[in-house]
Short mmCIF file of C-alpha atoms in Angstrom, two decimals:
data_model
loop_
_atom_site.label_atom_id
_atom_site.label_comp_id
_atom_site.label_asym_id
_atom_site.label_seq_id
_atom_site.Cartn_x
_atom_site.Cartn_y
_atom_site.Cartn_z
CA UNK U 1 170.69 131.39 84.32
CA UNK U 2 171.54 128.25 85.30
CA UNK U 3 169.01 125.66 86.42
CA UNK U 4 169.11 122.64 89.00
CA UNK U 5 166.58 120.30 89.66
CA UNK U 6 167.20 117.27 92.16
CA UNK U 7 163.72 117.55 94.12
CA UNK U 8 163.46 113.38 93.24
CA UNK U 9 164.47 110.86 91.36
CA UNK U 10 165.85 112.72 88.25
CA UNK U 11 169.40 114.97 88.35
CA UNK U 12 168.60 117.86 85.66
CA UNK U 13 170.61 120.84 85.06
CA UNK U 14 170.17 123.62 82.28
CA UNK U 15 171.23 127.09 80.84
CA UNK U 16 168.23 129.43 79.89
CA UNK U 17 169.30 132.79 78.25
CA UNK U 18 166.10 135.42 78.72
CA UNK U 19 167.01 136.66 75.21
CA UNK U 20 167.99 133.78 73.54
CA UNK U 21 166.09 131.18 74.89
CA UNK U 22 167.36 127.65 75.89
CA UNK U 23 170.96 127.37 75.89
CA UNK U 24 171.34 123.79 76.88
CA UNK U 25 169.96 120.83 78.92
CA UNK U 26 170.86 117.37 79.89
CA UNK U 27 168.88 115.01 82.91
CA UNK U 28 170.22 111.71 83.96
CA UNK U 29 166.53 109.21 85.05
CA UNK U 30 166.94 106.92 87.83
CA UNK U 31 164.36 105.30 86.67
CA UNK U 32 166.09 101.40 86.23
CA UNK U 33 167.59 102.27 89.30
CA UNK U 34 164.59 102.09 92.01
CA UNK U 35 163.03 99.40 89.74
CA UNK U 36 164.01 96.96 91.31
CA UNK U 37 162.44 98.14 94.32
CA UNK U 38 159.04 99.27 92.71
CA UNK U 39 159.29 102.32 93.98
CA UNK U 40 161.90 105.51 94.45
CA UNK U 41 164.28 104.57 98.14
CA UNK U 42 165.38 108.48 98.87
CA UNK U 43 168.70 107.48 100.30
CA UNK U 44 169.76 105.80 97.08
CA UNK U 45 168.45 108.89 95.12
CA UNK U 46 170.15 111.55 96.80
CA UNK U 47 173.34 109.71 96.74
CA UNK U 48 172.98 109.28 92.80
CA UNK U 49 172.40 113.37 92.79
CA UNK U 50 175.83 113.75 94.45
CA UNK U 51 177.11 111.64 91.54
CA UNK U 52 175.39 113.24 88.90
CA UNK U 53 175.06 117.18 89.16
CA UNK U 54 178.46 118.14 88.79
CA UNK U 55 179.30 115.68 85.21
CA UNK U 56 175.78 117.06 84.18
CA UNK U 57 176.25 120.55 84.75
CA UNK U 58 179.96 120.43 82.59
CA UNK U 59 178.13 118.73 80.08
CA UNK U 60 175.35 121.34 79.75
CA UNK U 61 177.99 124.18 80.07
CA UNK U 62 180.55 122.43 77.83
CA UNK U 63 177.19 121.87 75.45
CA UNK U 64 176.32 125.89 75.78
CA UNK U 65 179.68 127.12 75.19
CA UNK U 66 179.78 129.18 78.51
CA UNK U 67 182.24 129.96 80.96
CA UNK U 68 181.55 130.29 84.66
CA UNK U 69 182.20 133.99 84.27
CA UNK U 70 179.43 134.63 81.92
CA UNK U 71 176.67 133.33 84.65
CA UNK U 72 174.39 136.01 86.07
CA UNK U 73 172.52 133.50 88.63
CA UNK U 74 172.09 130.07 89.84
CA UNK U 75 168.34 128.81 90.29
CA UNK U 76 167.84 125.44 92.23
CA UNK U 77 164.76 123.30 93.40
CA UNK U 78 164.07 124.63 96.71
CA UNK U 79 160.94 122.29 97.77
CA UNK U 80 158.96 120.46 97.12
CA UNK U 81 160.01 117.40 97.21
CA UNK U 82 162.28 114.43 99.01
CA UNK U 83 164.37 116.43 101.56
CA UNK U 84 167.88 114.64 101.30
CA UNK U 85 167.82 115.17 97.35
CA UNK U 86 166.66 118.74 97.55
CA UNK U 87 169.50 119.51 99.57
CA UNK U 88 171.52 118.22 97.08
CA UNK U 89 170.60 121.11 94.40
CA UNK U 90 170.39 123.24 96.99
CA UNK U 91 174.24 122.97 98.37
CA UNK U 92 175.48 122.86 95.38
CA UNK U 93 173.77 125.61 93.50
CA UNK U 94 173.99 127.59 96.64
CA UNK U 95 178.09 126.88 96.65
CA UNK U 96 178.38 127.65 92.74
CA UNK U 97 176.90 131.45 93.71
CA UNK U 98 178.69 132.27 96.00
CA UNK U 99 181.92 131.21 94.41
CA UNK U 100 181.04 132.95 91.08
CA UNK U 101 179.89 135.81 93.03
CA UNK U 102 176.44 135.72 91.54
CA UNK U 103 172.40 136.18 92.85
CA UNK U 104 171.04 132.20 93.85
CA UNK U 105 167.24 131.85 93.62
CA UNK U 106 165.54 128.93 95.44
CA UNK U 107 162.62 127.73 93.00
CA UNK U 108 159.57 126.25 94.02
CA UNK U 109 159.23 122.82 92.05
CA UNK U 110 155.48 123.16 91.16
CA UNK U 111 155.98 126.80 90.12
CA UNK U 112 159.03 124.93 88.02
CA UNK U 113 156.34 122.82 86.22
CA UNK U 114 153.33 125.85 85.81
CA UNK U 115 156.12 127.93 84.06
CA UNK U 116 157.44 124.96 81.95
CA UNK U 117 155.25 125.93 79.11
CA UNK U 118 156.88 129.58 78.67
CA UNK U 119 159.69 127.76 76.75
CA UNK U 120 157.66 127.05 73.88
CA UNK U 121 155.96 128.79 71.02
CA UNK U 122 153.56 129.79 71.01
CA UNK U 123 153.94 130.61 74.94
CA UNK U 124 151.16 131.29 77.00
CA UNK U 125 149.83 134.85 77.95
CA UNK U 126 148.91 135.46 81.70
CA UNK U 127 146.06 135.28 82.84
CA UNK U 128 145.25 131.62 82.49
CA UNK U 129 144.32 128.37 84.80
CA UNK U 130 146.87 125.90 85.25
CA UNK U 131 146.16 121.91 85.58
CA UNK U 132 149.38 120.46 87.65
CA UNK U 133 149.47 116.59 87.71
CA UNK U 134 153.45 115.67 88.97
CA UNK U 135 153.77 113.05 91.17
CA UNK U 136 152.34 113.54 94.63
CA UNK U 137 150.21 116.85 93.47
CA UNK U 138 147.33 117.13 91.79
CA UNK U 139 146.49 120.82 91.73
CA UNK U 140 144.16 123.58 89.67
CA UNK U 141 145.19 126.97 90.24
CA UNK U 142 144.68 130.71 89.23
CA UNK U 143 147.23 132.11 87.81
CA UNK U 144 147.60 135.70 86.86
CA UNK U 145 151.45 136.50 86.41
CA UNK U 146 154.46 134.60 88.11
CA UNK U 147 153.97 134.66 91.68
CA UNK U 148 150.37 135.68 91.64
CA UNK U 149 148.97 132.00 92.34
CA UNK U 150 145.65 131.35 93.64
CA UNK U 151 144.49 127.55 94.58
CA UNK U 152 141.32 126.77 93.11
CA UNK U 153 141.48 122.82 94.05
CA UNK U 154 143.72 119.79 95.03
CA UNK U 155 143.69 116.32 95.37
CA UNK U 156 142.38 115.60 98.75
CA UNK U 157 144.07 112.22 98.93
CA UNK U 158 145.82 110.41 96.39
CA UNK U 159 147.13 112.47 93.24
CA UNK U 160 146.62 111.48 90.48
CA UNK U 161 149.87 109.98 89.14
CA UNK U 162 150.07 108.30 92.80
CA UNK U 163 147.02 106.60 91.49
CA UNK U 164 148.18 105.88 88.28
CA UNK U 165 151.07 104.00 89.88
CA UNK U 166 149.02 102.08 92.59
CA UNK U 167 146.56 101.22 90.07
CA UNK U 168 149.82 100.05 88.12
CA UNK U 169 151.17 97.76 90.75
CA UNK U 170 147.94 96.03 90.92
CA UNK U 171 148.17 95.40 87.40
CA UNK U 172 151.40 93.54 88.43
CA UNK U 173 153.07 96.48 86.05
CA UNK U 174 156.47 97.74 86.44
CA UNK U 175 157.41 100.94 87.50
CA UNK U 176 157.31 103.76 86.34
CA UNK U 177 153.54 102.89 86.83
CA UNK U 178 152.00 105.64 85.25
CA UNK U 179 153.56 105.18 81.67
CA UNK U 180 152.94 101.04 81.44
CA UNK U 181 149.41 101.25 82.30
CA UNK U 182 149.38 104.03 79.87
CA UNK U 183 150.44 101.61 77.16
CA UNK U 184 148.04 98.66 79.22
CA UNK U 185 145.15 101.08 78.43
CA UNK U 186 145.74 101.07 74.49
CA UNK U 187 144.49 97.37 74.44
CA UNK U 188 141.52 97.50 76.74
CA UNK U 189 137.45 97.56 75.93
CA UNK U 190 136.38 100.50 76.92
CA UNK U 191 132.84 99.42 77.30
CA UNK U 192 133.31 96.65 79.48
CA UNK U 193 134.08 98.47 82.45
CA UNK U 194 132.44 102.18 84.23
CA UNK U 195 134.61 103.14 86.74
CA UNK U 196 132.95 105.97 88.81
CA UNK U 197 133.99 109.71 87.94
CA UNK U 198 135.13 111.04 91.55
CA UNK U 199 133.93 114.29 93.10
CA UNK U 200 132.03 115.58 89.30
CA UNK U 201 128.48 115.28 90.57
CA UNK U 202 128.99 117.70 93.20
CA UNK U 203 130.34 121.92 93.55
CA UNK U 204 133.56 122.56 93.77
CA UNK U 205 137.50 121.88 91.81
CA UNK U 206 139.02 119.37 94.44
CA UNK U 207 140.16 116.04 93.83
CA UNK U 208 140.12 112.37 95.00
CA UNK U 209 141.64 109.53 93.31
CA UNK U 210 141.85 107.06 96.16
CA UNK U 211 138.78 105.41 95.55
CA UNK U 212 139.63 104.73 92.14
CA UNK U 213 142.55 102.25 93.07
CA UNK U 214 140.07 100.44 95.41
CA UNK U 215 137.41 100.10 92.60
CA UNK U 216 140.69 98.62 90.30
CA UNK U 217 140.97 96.36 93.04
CA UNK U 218 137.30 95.21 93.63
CA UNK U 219 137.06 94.30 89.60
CA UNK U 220 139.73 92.60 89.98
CA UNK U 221 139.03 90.20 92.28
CA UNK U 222 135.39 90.24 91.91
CA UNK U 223 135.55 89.39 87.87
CA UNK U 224 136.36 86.01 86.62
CA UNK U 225 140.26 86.30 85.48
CA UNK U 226 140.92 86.22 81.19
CA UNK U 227 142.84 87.54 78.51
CA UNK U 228 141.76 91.26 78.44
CA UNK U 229 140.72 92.01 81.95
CA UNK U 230 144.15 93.50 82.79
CA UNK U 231 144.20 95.58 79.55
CA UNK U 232 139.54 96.60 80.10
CA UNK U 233 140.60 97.58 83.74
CA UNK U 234 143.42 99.72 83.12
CA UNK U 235 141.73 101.28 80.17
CA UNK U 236 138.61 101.90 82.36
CA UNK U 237 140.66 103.47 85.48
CA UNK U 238 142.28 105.94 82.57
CA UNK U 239 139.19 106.75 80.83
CA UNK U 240 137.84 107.58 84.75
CA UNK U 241 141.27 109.66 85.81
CA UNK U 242 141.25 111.53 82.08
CA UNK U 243 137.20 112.33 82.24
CA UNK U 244 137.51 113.65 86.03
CA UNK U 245 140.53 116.18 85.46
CA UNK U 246 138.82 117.37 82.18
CA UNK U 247 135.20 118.18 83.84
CA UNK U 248 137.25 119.88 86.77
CA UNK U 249 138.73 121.81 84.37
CA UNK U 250 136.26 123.16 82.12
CA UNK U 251 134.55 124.07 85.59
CA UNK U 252 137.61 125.79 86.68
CA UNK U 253 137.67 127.71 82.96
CA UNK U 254 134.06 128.88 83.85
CA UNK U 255 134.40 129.66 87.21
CA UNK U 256 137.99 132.19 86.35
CA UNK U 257 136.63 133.50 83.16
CA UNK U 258 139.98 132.10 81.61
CA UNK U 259 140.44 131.40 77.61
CA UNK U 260 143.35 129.48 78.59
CA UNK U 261 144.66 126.26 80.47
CA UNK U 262 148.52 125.54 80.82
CA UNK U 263 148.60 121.67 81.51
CA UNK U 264 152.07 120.46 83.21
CA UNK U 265 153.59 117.80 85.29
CA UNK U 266 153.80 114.06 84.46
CA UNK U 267 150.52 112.87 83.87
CA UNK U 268 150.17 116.04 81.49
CA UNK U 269 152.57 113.56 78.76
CA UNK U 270 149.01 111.21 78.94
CA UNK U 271 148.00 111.19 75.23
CA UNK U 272 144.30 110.59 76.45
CA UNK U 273 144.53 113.57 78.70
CA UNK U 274 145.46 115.41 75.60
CA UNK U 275 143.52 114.62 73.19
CA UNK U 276 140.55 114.98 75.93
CA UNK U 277 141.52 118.66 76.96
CA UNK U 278 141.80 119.87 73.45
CA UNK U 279 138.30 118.68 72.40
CA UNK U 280 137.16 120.35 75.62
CA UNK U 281 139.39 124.03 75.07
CA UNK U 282 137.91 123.83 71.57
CA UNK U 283 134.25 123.11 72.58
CA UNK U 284 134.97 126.53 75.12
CA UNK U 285 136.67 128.55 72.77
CA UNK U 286 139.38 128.35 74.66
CA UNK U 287 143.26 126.91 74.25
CA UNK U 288 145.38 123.99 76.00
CA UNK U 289 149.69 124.59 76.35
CA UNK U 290 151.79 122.30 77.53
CA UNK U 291 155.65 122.22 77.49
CA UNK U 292 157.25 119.33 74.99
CA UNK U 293 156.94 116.04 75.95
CA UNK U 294 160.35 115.98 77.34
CA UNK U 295 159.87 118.61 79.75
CA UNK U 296 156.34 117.21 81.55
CA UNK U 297 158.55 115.54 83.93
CA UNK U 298 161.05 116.73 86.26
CA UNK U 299 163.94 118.79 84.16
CA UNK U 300 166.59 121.59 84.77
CA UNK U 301 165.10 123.70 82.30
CA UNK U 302 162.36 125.04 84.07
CA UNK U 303 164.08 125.74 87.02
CA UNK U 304 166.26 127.76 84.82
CA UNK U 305 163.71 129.94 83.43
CA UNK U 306 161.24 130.51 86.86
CA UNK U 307 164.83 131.25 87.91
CA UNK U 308 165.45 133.63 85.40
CA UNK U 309 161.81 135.24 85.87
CA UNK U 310 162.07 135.42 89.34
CA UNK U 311 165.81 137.15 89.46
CA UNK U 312 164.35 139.44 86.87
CA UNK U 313 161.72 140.82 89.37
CA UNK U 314 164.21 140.84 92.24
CA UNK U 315 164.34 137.92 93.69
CA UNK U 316 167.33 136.21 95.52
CA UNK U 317 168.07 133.60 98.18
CA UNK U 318 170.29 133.98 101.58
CA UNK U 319 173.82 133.09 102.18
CA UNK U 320 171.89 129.94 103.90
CA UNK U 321 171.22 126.72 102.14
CA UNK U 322 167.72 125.92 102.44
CA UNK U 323 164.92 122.99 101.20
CA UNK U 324 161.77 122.27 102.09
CA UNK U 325 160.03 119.00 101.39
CA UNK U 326 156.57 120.56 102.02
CA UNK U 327 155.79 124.29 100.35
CA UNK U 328 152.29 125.32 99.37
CA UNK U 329 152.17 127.40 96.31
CA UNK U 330 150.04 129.84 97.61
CA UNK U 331 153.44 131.05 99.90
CA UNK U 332 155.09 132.40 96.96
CA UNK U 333 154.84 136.31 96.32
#
């Protein structure tokens, strides 16, 4: 199966093999590209997809030692995601099926990301509840096989990595946000600061992260300026972000019954995140997956293996090229 994923600002393309495992991958960032602007411009991204997908995929095929003729399907990022880039994946993963006269399989990006941790060993076993923190969506959900996906809670504003990066920029830190406050964090007090845990003191799995950025923003101009108060506010916002999306999931664990939470997406490559969620899985005799490092963000590979899982159960996509820049989960089958 070959995978395509161009859903934002990174071009990744991959060759799964349902026997054999993970053939190949490459991914090209565009990260130093929409620096400069402090944030990704979607014009400028889906024009770098259109330079990158085709080089990547003859690497990745070149890298695999396979032929067009020994394809069986093309999987692409169908939605989520920025609309001109999707269609990017789309066209062109659409085109390569129909020219090597295979099945093309549209894959939902967050589905992508909850299925990412299938590549490793040991993999997951279904049924289990799955914490997805990429980008814009901040989601827990149900999961008991692939397409059987049940929201249990979402961000009701900001997600979390949107927060991570707004929270960044009023650190006067680069971008990627997320990462560089990450690294901020490391050198900051964490008793000087209590930032308030959002949404814990009251029923329920959703999520807001908004007010978190204002409360950044209050210390900040509210406490006299120093050395450390970059480094004691960053590390307070994390320690706030990391303690809210582990009490929402141990409550989701005892809500579903679950002995096991998949943790993907960006934000899932937080080492405080980690090392908070395994204390907790531990404490419920429970157990924490996540894909490799390399794979929390946007990549090729896991579009290549929901693909695979998906044309395995029947699945296939129209003659028509489709994206979608908005697509619940809860609308697969």
């Amino acid at each position: 199966m070959l995978g395509i994923e161009t859903s934002c600002d990174e071009t990744g393309v991959a060759l799964f093999h349902t026997r054999r495992g993970l053939l190949a991958h490459a991914l090209h960032s565009q990260v130093a590209m929409h620096a400069e602007y402090g944030g990704v411009v979607p014009e400028l991204a889906s024009r770098d997809h259109v330079q990158r997908v085709l080089p990547l995929l003859r690497q990745v095929m070149d890298q695999a030692g396979v032929s067009a003729s020994q394809v069986d399907g093309v999987a692409y990022t169908a939605g989520p995601g920025l609309l001109g880039a999707l269609l990017v994946g789309a066209s062109v993963g659409r085109s390569l099926a129909w020219a090597w006269g295979v099945p093309a399989v549209g894959v939902h990006h967050m589905e992508g990301h909850l299925l990412a941790p299938l590549l490793e060993e040991p993999a997951p076993e279904f049924p289990f509840v799955a914490l997805l923190v990429s980008g814009g969506h901040t989601l827990l959900v149900d999961v008991q096989g692939v397409g059987r996906y049940r929201i249990l809670g979402e961000s009701l504003d900001d997600a979390a990595g949107e927060a991570f990066d707004k929270t960044a920029k009023l650190l006067g830190l680069g971008y990627p946000g997320g990462p560089a406050l990450a690294r901020l964090a490391q050198q900051g007090d964490p008793g000087r600061f209590r930032f308030p845990r959002p949404m814990t003191d009251r029923p329920g799995l959703d999520f807001s992260f908004s007010g978190l950025k204002t409360h950044a923003l209050t210390t900040l101009r509210d406490t006299p300026a120093d050395d450390t108060l970059a480094a004691d506010v960053a590390r307070a916002f994390e320690d706030a972000v990391v303690d809210t999306l582990m009490i929402k999931c141990r409550r989701a664990l005892r809500e579903t019954g679950a002995g096991r939470l998949v943790v993907a997406g960006g934000v899932g490559a937080n080492r405080r995140l980690r090392a908070a969620l395994a204390q907790m899985a531990e404490a419920e005799g429970g157990a924490v997956f996540y894909p490799r490092i390399e794979f929390c963000t946007d990549n090729g590979a896991m579009i290549a293996l929901a693909g695979a899982l998906r044309l395995a159960a029947g699945a296939s996509a129209g003659p028509e090229i489709e994206a979608r820049a908005r697509w619940s989960i809860e609308e697969l089958s």
